[in-house]
Tab-separated table of C-alpha atoms in Angstrom:
chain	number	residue	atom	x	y	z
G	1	UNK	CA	79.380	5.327	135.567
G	2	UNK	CA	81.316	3.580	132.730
G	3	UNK	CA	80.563	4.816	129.366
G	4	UNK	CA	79.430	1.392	127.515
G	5	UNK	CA	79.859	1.449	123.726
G	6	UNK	CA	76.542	0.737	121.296
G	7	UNK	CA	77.783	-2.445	119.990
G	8	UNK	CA	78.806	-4.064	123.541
G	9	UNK	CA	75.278	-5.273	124.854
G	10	UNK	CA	74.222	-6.837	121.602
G	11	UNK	CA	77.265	-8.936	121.528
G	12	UNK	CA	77.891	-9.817	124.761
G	13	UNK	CA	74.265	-11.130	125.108
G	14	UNK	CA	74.091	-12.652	122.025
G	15	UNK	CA	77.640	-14.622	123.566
G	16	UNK	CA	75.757	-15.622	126.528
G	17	UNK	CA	73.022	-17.018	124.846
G	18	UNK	CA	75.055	-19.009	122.714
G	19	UNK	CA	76.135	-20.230	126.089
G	20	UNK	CA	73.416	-21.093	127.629
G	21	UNK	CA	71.712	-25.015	128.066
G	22	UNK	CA	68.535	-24.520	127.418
G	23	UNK	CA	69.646	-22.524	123.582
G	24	UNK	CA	69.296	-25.234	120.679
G	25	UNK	CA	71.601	-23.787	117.661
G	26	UNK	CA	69.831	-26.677	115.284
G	27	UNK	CA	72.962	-28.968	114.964
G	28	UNK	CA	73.289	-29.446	118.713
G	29	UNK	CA	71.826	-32.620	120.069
G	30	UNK	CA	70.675	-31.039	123.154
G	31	UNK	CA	67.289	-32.098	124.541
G	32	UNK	CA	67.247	-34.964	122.227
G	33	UNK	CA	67.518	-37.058	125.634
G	34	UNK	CA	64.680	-39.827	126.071
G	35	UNK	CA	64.413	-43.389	126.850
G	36	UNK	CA	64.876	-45.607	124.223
G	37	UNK	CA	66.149	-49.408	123.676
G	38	UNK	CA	68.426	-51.103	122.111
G	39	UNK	CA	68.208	-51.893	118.532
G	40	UNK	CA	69.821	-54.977	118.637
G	41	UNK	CA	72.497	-53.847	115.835
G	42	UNK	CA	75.654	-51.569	117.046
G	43	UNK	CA	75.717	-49.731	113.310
G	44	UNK	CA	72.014	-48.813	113.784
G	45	UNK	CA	72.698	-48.163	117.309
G	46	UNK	CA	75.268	-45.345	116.493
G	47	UNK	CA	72.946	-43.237	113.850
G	48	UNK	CA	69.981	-42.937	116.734
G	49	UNK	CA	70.551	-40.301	118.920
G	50	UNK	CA	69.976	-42.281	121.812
G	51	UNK	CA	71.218	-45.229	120.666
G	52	UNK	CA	67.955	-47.065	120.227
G	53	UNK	CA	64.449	-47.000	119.068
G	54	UNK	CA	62.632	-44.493	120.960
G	55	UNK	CA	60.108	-44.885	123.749
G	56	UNK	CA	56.984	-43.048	123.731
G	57	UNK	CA	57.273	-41.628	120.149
G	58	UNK	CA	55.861	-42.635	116.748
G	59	UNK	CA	58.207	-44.502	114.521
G	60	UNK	CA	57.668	-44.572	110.812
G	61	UNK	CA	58.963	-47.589	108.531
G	62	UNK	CA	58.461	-46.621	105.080
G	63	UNK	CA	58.859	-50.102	103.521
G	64	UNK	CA	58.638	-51.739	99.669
G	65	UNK	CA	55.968	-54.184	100.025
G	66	UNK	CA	54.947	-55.986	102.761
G	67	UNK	CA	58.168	-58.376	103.691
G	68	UNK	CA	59.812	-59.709	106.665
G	69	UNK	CA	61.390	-55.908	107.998
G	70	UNK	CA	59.623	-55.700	111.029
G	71	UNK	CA	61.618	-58.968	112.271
G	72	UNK	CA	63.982	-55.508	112.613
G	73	UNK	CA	62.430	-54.730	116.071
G	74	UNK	CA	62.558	-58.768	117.056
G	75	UNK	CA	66.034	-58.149	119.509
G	76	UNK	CA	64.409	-54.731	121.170
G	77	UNK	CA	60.422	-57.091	121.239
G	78	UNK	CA	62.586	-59.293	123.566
G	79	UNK	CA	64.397	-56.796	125.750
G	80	UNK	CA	60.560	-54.792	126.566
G	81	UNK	CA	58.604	-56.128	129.050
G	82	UNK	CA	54.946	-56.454	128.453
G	83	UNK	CA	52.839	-57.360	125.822
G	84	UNK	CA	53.388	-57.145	121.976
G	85	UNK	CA	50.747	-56.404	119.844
G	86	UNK	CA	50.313	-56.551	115.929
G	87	UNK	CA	47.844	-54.418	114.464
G	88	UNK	CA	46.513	-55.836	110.833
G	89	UNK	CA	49.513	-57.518	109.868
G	90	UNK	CA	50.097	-58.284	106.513
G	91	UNK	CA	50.228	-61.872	107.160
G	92	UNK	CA	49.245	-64.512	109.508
G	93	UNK	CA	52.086	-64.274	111.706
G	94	UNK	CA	54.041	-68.121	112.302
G	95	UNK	CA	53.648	-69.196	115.726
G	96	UNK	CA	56.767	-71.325	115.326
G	97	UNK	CA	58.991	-68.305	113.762
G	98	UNK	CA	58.170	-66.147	117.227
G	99	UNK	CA	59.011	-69.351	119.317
G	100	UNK	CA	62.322	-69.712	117.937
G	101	UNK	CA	63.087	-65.905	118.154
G	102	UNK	CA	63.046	-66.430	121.836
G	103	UNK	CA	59.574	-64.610	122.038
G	104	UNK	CA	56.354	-65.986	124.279
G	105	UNK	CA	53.235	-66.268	122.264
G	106	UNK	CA	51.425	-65.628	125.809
G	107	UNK	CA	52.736	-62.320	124.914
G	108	UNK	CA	51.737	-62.063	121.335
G	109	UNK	CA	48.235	-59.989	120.750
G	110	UNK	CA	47.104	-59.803	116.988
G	111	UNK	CA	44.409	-57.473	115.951
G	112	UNK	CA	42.153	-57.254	112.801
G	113	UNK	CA	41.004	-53.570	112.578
G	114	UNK	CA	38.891	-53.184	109.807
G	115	UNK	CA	39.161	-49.339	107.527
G	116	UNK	CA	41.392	-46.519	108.718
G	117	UNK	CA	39.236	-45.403	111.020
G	118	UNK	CA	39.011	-48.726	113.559
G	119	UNK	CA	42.723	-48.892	112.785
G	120	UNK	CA	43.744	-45.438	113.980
G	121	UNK	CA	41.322	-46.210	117.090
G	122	UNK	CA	43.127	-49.405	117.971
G	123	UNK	CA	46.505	-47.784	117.322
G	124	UNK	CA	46.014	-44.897	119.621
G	125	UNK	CA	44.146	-46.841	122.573
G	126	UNK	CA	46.989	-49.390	122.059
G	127	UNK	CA	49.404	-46.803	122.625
G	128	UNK	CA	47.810	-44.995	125.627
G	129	UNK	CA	48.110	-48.821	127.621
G	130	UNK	CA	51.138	-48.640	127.454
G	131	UNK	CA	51.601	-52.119	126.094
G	132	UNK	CA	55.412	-53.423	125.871
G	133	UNK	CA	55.194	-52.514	121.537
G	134	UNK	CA	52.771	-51.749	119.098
G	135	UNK	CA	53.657	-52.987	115.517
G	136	UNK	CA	50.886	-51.847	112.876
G	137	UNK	CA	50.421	-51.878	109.405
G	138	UNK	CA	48.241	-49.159	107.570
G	139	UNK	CA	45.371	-49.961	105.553
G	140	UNK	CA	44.997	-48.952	102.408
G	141	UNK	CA	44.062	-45.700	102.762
G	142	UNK	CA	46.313	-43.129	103.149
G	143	UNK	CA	46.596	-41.344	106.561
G	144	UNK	CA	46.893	-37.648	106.630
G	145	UNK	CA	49.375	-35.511	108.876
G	146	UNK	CA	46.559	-34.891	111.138
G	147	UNK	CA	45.983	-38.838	111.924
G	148	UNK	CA	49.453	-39.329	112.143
G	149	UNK	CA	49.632	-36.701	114.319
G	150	UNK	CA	47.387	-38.078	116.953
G	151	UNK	CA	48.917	-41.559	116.695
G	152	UNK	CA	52.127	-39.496	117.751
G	153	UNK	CA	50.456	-38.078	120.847
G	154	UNK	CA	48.810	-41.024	122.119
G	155	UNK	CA	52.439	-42.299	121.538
G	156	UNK	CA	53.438	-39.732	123.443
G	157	UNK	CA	51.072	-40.770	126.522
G	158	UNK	CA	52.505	-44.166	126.462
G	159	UNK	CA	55.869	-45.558	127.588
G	160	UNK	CA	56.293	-48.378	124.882
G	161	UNK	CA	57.232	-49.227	121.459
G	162	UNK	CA	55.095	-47.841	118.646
G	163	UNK	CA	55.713	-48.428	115.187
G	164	UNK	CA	53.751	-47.724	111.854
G	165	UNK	CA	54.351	-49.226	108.650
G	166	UNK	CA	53.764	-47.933	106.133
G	167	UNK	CA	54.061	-48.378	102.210
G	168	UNK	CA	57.468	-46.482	100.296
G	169	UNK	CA	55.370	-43.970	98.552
G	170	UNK	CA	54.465	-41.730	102.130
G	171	UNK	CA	58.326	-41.383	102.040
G	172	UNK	CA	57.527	-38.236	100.508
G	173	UNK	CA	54.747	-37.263	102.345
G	174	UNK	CA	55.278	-35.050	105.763
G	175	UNK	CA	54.744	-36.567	108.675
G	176	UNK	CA	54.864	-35.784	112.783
G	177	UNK	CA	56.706	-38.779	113.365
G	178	UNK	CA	59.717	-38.642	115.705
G	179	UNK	CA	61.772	-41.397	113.594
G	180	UNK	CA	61.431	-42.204	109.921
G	181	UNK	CA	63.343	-44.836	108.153
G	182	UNK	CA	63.183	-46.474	104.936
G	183	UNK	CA	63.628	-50.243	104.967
G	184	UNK	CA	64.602	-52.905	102.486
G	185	UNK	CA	64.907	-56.736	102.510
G	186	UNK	CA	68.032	-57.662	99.645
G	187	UNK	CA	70.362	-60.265	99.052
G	188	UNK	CA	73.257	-58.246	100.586
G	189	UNK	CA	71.252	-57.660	103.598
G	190	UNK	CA	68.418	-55.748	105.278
G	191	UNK	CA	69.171	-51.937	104.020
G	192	UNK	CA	68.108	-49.024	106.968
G	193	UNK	CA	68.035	-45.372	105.901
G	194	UNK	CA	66.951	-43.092	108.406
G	195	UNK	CA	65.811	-39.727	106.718
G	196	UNK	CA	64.331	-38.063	109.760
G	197	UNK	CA	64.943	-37.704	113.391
G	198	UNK	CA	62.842	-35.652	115.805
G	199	UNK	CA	65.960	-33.032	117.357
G	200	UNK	CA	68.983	-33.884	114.549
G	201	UNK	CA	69.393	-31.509	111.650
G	202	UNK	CA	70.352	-33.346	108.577
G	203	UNK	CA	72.667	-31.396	106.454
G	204	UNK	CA	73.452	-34.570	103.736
G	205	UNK	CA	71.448	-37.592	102.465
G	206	UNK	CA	71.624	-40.177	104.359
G	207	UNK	CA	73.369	-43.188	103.537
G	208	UNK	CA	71.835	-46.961	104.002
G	209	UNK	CA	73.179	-49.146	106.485
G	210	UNK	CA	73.150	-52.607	105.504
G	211	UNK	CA	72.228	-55.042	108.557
G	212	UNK	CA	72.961	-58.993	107.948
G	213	UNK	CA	70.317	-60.882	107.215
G	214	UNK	CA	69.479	-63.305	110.214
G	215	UNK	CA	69.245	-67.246	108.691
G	216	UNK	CA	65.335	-67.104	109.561
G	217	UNK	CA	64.823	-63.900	106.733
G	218	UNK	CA	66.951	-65.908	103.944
G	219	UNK	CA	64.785	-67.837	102.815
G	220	UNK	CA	62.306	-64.539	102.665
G	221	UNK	CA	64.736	-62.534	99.670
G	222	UNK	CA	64.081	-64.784	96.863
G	223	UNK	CA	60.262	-64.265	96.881
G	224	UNK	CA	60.598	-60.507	97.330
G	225	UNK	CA	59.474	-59.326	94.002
G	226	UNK	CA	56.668	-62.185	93.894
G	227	UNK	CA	55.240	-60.418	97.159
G	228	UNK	CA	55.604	-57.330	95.970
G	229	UNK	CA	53.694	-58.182	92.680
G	230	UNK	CA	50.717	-59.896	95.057
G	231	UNK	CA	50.458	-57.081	96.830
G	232	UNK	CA	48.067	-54.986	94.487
G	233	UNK	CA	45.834	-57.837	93.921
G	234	UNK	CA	42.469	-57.772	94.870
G	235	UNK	CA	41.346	-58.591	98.046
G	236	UNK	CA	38.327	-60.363	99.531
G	237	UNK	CA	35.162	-58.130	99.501
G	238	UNK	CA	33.492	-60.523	102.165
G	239	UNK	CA	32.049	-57.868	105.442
G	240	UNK	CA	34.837	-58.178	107.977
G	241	UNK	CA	34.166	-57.112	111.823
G	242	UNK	CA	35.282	-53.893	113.118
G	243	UNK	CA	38.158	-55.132	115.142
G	244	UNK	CA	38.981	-58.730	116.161
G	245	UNK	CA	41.600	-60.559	118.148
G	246	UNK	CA	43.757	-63.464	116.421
G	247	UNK	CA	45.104	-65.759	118.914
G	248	UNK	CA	48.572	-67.900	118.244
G	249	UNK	CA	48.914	-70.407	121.242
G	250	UNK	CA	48.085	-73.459	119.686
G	251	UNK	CA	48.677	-72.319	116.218
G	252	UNK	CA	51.733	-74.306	114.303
């Protein structure tokens, strides 16, 4: 029998392990593997680790205001099958604006959720359907890490698209989403910074990547700071039902 020294085992096994698939060393990008789709945008495209928004995970848009950044997702809205749905968006959404994108109002579900509580309902049934995308805006309230976590699980469940907005502030709040990004409509373009990714370990600060503005969000940037003013004014106090559905065919 060969006389094996103290020190051999440890490092040998500690080599193997190294070697291994199934080891993550934090860095690696290993079992980050899961369907996703295109972004639309090559730049944005290269900082995802699967080089598009991913599919059956909770993505976070921390945003300033209420603009036109969800028009973000409008190339990857076109390239899902299935239906889109917006949950309490900010605005009445412009039947003509999603005709000219290339998108099919038949496809085009809007829903009024009234309080956190019918809006995390919606959200998570939403996502369990596996609709094509889910695009929702919080309420007011803030959600905790527990809420968001079981928007991420009934994400999870699903195949589609599901994305949160939410207002600039959470930015600093933790959350169980699998992508965070902070977006911002300016006059040199639409600015992405992605501070957290499910599976990538990020050792710097991310820098912004500045997306052209399509000619349909123009006309959007010089009324950014009034929006962003109107946005803590009061709203109507009037009872509003538990959850409604807007529809756009025939709207102009």
């Amino acid at each position: 029998m060969n006389e094996i020294s103290p020190e051999t085992p440890s490092t040998a096994s500690l080599e193997q392990l190294l070697l291994r698939d199934d080891m993550w060393m934090g860095h690696s990008q290993r079992f980050t593997t899961r369907a996703a789709v295109e972004t639309g945008y090559e730049q944005l495209n290269a900082s995802l680790l699967n080089r598009g928004w991913p599919l059956g995970s909770l993505v976070e848009v921390c945003q300033q205001g209420m603009q036109g950044e969800w028009q973000l997702f409008t190339p990857a809205l076109l390239a899902l099958p299935g239906l889109v749905v917006l949950v309490n968006p900010p605005a009445a959404p412009f039947s003509q604006a999603f005709i000219q994108a290339g998108i099919d109002l038949d496809r085009l579900i809007v829903v009024a959720a009234a309080g956190k509580k019918h809006f995390i309902s919606c959200f998570i049934e939403l996502c369990r359907a596996s609709v094509g995308a889910v695009l929702a805006w919080q309420p007011q309230e803030t959600m905790s890490y527990t809420e968001l976590r079981k928007c991420q699980l009934a994400a999870a469940e699903g195949t589609g698209l599901s994305v949160v907005f939410r207002p600039v502030a959470m930015q600093q709040q933790s959350s169980p989403a699998t992508l965070r990004l902070y977006a911002r409509l300016a006059s040199s373009g639409l600015e992405i910074t992605v501070f957290k990714q499910k599976g990538h370990l990020q050792t710097q600060q991310a820098k912004p990547i500045v997306l052209p503005l399509p000619a349909q969000w123009k006309a959007a940037t010089p009324h950014a700071a009034l929006m962003q003013k109107s946005a803590g004014a009061k709203t109507d106090s009037k009872p509003q039902p538990l959850a409604s559905i807007i529809p756009l065919r025939g709207k102009t």
